CSV table of C-alpha atoms in Angstrom, one decimal:
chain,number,residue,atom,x,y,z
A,1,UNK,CA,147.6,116.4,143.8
A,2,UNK,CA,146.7,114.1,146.9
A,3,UNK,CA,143.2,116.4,147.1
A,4,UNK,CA,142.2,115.4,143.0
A,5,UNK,CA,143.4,111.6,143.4
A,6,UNK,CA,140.8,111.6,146.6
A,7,UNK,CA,138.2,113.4,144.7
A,8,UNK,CA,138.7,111.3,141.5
A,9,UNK,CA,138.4,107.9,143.6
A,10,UNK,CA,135.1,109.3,145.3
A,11,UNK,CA,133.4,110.0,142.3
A,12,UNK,CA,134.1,106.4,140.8
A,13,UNK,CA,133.0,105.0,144.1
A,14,UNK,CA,129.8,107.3,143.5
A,15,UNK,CA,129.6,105.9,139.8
A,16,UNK,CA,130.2,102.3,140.9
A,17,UNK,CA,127.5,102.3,143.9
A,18,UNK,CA,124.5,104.4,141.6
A,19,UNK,CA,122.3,101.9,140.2
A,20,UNK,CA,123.9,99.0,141.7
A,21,UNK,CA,121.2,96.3,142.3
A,22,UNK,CA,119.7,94.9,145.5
A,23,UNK,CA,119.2,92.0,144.0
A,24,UNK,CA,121.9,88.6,143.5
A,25,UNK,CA,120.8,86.2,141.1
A,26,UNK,CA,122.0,83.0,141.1
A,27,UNK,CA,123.1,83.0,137.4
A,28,UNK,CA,122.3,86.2,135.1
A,29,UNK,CA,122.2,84.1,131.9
A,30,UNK,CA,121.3,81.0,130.5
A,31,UNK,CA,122.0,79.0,127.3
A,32,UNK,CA,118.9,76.4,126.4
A,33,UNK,CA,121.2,74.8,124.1
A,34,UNK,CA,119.6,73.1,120.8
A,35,UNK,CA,115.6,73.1,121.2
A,36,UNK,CA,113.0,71.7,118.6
A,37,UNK,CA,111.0,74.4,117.3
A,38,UNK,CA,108.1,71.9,116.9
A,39,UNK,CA,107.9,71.6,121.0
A,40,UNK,CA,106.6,75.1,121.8
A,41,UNK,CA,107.8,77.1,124.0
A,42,UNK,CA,110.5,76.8,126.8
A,43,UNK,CA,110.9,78.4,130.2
A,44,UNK,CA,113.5,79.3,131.9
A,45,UNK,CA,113.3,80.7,135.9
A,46,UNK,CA,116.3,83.1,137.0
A,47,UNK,CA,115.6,83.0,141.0
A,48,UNK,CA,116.9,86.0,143.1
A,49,UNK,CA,117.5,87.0,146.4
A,50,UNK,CA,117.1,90.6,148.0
A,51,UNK,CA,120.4,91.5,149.5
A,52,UNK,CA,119.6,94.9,150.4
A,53,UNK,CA,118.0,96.6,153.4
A,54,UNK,CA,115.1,97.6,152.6
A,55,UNK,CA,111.9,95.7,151.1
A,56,UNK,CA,112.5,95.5,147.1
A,57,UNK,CA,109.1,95.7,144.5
A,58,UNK,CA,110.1,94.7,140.8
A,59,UNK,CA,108.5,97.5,139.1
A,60,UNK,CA,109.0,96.3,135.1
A,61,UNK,CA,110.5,93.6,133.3
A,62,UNK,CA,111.1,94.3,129.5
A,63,UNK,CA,111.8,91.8,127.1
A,64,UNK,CA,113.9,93.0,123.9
A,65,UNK,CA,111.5,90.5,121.8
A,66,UNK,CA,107.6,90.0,121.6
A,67,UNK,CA,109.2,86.4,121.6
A,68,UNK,CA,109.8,86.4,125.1
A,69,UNK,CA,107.4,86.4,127.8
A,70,UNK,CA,108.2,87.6,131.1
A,71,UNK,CA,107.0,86.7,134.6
A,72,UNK,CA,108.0,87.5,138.0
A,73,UNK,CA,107.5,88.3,142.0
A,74,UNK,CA,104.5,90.7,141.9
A,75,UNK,CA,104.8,90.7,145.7
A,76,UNK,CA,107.6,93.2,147.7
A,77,UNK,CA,110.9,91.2,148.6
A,78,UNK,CA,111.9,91.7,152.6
A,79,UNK,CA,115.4,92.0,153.1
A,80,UNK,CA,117.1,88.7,152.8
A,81,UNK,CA,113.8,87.5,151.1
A,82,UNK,CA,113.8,85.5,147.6
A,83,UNK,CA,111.5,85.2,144.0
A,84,UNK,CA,111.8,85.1,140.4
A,85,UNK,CA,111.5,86.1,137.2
A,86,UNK,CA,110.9,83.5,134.2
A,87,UNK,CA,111.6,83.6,130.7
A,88,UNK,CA,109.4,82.1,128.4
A,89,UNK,CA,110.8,81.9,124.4
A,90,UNK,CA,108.6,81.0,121.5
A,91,UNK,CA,110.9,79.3,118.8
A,92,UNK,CA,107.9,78.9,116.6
A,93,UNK,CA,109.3,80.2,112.8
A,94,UNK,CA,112.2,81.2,114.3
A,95,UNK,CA,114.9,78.6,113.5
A,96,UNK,CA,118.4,79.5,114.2
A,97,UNK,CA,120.5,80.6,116.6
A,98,UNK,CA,118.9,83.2,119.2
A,99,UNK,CA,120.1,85.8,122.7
A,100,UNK,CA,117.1,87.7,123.9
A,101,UNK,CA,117.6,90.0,126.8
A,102,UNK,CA,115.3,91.1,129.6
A,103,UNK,CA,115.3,94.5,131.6
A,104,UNK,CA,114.5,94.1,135.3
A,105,UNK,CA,113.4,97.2,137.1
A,106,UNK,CA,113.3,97.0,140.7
A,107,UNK,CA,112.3,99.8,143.7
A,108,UNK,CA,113.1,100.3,146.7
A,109,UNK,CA,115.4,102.8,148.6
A,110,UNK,CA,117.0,103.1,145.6
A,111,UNK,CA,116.1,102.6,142.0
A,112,UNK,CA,118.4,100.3,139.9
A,113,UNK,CA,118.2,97.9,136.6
A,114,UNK,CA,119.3,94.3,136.3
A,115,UNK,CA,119.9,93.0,132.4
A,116,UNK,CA,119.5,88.8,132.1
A,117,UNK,CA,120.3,87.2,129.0
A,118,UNK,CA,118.5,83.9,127.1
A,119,UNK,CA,119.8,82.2,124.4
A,120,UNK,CA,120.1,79.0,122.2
A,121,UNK,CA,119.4,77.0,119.3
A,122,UNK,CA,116.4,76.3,117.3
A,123,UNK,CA,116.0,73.1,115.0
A,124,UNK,CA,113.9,73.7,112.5
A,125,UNK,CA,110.7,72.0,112.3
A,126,UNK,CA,110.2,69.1,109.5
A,127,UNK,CA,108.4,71.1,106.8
A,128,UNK,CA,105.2,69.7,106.1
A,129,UNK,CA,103.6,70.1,102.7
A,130,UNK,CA,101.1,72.9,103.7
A,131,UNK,CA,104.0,74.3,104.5
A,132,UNK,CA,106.0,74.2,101.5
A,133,UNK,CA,102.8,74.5,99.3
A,134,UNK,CA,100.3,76.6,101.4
A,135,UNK,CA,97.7,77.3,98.2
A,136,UNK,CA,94.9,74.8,97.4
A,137,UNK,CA,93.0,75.2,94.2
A,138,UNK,CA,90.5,72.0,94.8
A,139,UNK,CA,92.4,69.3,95.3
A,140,UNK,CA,95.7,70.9,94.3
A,141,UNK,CA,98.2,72.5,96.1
A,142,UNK,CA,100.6,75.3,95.0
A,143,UNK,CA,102.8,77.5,96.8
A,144,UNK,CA,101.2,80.5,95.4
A,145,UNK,CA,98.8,81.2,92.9
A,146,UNK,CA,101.1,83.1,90.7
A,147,UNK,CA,103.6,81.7,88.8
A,148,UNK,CA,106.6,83.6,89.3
A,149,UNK,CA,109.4,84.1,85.7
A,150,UNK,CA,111.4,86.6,87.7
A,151,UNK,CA,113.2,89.2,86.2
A,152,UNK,CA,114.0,87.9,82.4
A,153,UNK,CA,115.3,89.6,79.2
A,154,UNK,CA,113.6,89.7,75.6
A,155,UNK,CA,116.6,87.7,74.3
A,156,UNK,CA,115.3,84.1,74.9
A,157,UNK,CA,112.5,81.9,76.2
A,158,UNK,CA,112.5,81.2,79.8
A,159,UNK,CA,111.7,77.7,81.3
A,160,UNK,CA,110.7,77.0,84.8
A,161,UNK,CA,108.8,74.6,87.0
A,162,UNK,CA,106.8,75.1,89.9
A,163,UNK,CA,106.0,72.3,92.7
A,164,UNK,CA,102.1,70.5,92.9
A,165,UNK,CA,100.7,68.3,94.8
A,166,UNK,CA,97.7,66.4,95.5
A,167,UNK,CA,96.2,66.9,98.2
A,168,UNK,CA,93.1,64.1,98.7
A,169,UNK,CA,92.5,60.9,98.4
A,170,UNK,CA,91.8,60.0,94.6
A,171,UNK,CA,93.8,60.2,91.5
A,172,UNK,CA,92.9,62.9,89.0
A,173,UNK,CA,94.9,64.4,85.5
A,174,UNK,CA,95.8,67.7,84.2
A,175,UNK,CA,93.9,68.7,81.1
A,176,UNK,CA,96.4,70.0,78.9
A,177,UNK,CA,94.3,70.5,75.9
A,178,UNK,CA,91.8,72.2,78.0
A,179,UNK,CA,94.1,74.9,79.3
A,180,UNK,CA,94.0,78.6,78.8
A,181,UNK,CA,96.8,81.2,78.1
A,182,UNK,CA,98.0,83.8,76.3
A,183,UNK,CA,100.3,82.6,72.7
A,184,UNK,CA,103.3,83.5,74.6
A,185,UNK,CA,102.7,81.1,77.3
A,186,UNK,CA,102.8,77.0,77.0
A,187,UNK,CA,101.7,75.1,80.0
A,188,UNK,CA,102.6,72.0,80.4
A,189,UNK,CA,102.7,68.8,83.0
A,190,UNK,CA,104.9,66.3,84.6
A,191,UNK,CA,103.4,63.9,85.2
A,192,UNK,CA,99.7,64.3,83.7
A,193,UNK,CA,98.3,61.8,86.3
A,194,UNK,CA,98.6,62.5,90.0
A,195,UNK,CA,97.9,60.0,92.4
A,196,UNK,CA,97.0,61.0,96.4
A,197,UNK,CA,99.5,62.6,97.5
A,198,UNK,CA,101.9,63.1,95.0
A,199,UNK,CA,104.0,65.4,93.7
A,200,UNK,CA,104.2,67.0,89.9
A,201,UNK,CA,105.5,70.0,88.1
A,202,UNK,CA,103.4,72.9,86.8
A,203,UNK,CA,106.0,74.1,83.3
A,204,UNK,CA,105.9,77.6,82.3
A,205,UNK,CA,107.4,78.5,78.7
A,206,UNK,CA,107.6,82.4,78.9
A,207,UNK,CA,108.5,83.9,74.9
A,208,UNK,CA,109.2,87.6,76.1
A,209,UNK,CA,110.0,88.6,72.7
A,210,UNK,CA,106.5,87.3,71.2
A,211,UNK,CA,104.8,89.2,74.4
A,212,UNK,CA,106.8,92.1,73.5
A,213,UNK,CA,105.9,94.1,76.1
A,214,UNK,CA,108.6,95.3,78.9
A,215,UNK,CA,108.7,96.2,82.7
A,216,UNK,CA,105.8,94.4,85.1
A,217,UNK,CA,103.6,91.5,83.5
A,218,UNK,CA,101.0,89.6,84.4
A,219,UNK,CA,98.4,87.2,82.7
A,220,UNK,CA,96.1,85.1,83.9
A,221,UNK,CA,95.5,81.5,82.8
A,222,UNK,CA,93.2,78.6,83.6
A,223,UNK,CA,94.0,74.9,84.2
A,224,UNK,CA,91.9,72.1,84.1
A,225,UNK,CA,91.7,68.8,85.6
A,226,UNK,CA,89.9,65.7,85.5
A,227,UNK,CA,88.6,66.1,89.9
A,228,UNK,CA,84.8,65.9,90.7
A,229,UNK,CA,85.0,69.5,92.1
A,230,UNK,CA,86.8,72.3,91.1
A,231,UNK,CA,88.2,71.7,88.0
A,232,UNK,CA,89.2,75.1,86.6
A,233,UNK,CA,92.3,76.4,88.4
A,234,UNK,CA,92.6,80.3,87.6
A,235,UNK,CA,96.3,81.3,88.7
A,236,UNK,CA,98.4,84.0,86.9
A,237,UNK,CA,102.1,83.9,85.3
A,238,UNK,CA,104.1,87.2,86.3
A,239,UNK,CA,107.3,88.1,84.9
A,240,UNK,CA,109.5,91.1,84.4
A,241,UNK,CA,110.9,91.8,81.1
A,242,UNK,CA,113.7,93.9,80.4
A,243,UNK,CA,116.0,94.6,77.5
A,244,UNK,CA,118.8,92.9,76.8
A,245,UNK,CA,121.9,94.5,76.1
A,246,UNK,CA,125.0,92.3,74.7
A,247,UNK,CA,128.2,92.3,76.4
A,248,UNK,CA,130.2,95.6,75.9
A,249,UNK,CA,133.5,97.6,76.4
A,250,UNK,CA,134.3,100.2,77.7
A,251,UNK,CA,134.7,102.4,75.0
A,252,UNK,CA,131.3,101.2,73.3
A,253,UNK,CA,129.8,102.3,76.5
A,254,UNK,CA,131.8,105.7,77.0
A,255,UNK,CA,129.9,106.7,73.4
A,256,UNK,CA,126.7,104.7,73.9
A,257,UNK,CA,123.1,106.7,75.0
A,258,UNK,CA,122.8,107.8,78.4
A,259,UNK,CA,119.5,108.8,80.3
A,260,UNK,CA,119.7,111.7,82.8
A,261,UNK,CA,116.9,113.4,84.6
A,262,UNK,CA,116.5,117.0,85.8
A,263,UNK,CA,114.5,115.5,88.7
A,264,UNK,CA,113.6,111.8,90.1
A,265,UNK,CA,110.4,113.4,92.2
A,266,UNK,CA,108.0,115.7,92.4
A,267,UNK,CA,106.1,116.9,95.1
A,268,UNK,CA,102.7,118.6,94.2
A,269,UNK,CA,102.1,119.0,97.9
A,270,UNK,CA,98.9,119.9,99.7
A,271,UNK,CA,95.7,119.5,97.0
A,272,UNK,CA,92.2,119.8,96.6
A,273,UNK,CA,90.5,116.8,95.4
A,274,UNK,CA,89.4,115.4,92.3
A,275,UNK,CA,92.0,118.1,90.6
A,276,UNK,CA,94.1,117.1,87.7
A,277,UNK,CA,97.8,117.6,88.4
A,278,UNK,CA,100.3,118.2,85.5
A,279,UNK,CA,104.3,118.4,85.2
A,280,UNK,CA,107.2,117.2,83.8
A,281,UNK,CA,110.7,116.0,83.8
A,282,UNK,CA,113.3,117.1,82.1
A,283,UNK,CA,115.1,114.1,79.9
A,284,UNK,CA,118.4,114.3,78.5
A,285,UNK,CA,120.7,111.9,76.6
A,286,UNK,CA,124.1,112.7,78.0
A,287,UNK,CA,125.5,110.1,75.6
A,288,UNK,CA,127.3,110.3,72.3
A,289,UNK,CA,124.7,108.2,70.3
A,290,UNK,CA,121.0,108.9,69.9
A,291,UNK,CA,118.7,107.5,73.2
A,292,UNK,CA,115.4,106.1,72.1
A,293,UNK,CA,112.5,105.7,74.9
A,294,UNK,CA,110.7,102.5,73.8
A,295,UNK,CA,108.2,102.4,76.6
A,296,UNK,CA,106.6,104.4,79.7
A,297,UNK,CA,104.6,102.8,82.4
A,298,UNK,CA,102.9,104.5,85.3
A,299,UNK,CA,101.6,101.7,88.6
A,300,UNK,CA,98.3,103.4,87.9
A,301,UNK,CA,95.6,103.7,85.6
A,302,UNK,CA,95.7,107.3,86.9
A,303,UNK,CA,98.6,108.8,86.2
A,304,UNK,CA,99.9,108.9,82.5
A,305,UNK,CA,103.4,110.1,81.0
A,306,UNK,CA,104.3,110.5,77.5
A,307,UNK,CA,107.5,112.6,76.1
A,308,UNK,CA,107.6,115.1,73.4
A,309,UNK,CA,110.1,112.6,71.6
A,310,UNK,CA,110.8,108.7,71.4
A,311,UNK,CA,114.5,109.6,70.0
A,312,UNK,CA,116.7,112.1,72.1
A,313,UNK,CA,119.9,112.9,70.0
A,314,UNK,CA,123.5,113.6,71.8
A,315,UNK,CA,123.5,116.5,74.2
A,316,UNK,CA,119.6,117.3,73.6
A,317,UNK,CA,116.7,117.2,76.3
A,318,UNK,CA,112.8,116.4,75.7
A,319,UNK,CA,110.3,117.0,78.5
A,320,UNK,CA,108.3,114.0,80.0
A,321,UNK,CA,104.4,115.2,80.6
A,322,UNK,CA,103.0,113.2,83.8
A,323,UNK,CA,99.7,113.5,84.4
A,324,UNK,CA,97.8,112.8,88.0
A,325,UNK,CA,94.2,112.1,88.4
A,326,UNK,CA,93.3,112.5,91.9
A,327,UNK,CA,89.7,111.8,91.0
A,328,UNK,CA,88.4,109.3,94.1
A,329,UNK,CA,92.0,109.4,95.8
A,330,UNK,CA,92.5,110.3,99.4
A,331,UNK,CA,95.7,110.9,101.7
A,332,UNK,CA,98.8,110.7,100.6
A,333,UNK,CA,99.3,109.7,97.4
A,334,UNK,CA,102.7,108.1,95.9
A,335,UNK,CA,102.9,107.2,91.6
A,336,UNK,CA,106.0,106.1,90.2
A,337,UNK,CA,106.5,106.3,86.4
A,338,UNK,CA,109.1,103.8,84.9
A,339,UNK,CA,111.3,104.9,81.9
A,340,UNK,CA,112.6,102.3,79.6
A,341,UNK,CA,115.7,103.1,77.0
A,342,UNK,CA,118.2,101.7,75.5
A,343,UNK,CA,121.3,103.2,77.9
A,344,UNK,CA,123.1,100.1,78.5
A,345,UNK,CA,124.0,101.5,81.7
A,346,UNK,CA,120.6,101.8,83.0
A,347,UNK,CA,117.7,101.1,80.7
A,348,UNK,CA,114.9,100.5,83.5
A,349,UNK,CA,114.9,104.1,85.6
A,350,UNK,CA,112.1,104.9,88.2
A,351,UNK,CA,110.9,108.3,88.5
A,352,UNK,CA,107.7,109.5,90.8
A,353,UNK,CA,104.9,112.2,92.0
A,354,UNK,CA,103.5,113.1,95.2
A,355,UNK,CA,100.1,114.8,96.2
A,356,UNK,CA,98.6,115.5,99.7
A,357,UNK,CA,95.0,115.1,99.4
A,358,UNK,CA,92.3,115.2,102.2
A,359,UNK,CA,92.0,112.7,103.9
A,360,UNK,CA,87.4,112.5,103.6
């Protein structure tokens, strides 16, 4: 018994010695507190001293972020000798609350690692407005040139408003007569006159039922103003569209359609190029109602998918034929067909194909 308690205590002397540093630092961490991100970068120096006996070369310092810049003693340390290592942070568009290590590597008579930790606060920069509206059109700024709906159903018209600005030194006006877009778009403006540097509101009037269309969308339009230069503004409205489905319980959904595949990918593998690649998915409508596919889209002009069937009775399958063109394709190649239905549970489903192809 008094032989194991020895042998135990050795090996956690052994454990605690192995590694141990030859270097003190006079504080391991440091807190920077609150600082401005708009003030660049801070430093902060951890000084050392070599405490061992032999003559100590820092061999590495890591940092655990391309944030943070190291720096130290490139010279060897003599026993009883001193240096540094400094930590540099760059807060710029990172706002919040930060702790960054850094992984000191030294050599000497023995090898060991010493962790020190930064941290803080950064206050976020005043945002300017290239910030908050980085697009210019002429004179007019926009945070991007496509006018985002978001996701919306074909149940009712959507409304929204996007930030302008102009950005020079006159006053011009929107053109609303002049403006171009598709019947299922209305543009207007608020106010039609902006003066330098002022702020207005770009309004979008979405119908998805007249556009009649589901899954991805986008359209282009063109807006006109009254500025010396640059007068037509082409930007784009995007949107999603999916079905709506009312409100229902849970036994109108325990008979409604349901969509099932056999398969959600397909992998054609290694290829020759410009081949044309066929196969299909299985669909089935697991439901106790009939399942009606009201649209297929593919993210690519080349690939296609069309079923046997639009309407898939209770219990019965239909096959989905996707095509692949891998005419002028190279690599790896990744399509993915969407499949819209009217199972309330999930009437957008995502399906896809693979291919190898060469690479030249």
């Amino acid at each position: 018994m008094r032989l194991t308690f020895l042998l135990i205590s050795l090996l956690f002397a052994l454990i605690g010695s192995y590694g141990q540093s030859p270097l003190t630092f006079d504080s391991n961490d440091f807190d920077f507190g609150d600082i401005q991100e708009e003030a660049g970068a801070v430093t902060h120096t951890f000084n050392f001293k070599n405490i061992s006996t032999d003559t100590i070369r820092i061999t590495a310092v890591k940092a655990s972020c391309g944030c943070t810049t190291p720096g130290w003693t490139k010279e060897p340390v003599a026993p009883g000798g001193e240096g540094f290592i400094t930590a540099k942070y760059n807060p710029y568009n990172r706002p919040g609350n930060f702790k960054k290590s850094l992984n000191v590597s030294t050599k000497g008579v023995e090898v060991a690692k010493t962790t020190l930790l930064i941290q803080g606060n950064v206050v976020p920069r005043p945002k300017t407005i290239k910030d908050l509206l980085p697009t210019k059109l002429g004179a007019m700024r926009v945070r991007y040139r496509s006018l985002n709906m978001g996701k919306i159903t074909n149940e009712e018209i959507k409304i929204q408003e996007f930030d302008t600005y102009n950005d020079s030194e006159t006053s011009w006006s929107f053109l609303p007569a002049q403006t171009i877009a598709e019947d299922f778009i209305k543009i207007d403006f608020a106010p039609l006159e902006l003066a330098p540097g002022s702020k207005g509101k770009i309004i979008v009037r979405y119908d998805p039922a007249l556009k009649n269309d589901l899954g991805f969308q986008s359209d282009q339009i063109r807006i006109f103003t009254t500025e010396d230069v640059d007068q037509q503004k082409n930007m784009n409205v995007i949107a999603t569209i999916e079905d709506y489905f009312p409100p229902m319980t849970a036994e109108e959904l325990a008979i409604a359609p349901k969509l099932a595949f056999d398969k959600t990918i397909f992998d054609f593998g290694k290829v020759s190029a410009d081949a044309r690649l066929v196969t299909s998915f299985e669909l089935t409508n697991s439901g106790k109602e009939p399942l009606e596919i009201r649209k297929v889209k593919t993210n690519c002009a080349c690939t296609t998918a069309q079923p046997n069937t639009d309407v898939i009775e209770p219990g019965e399958s239909t096959a989905l034929e996707v095509t692949f063109d891998t005419n002028n394709r190279k690599g790896r190649q990744y399509k993915s067909i969407t499949v819209f239905s009217n199972d309330p549970s999930a009437p957008t489903q995502v399906i896809s194909i693979r291919a190898e192809l060469p690479k030249s």
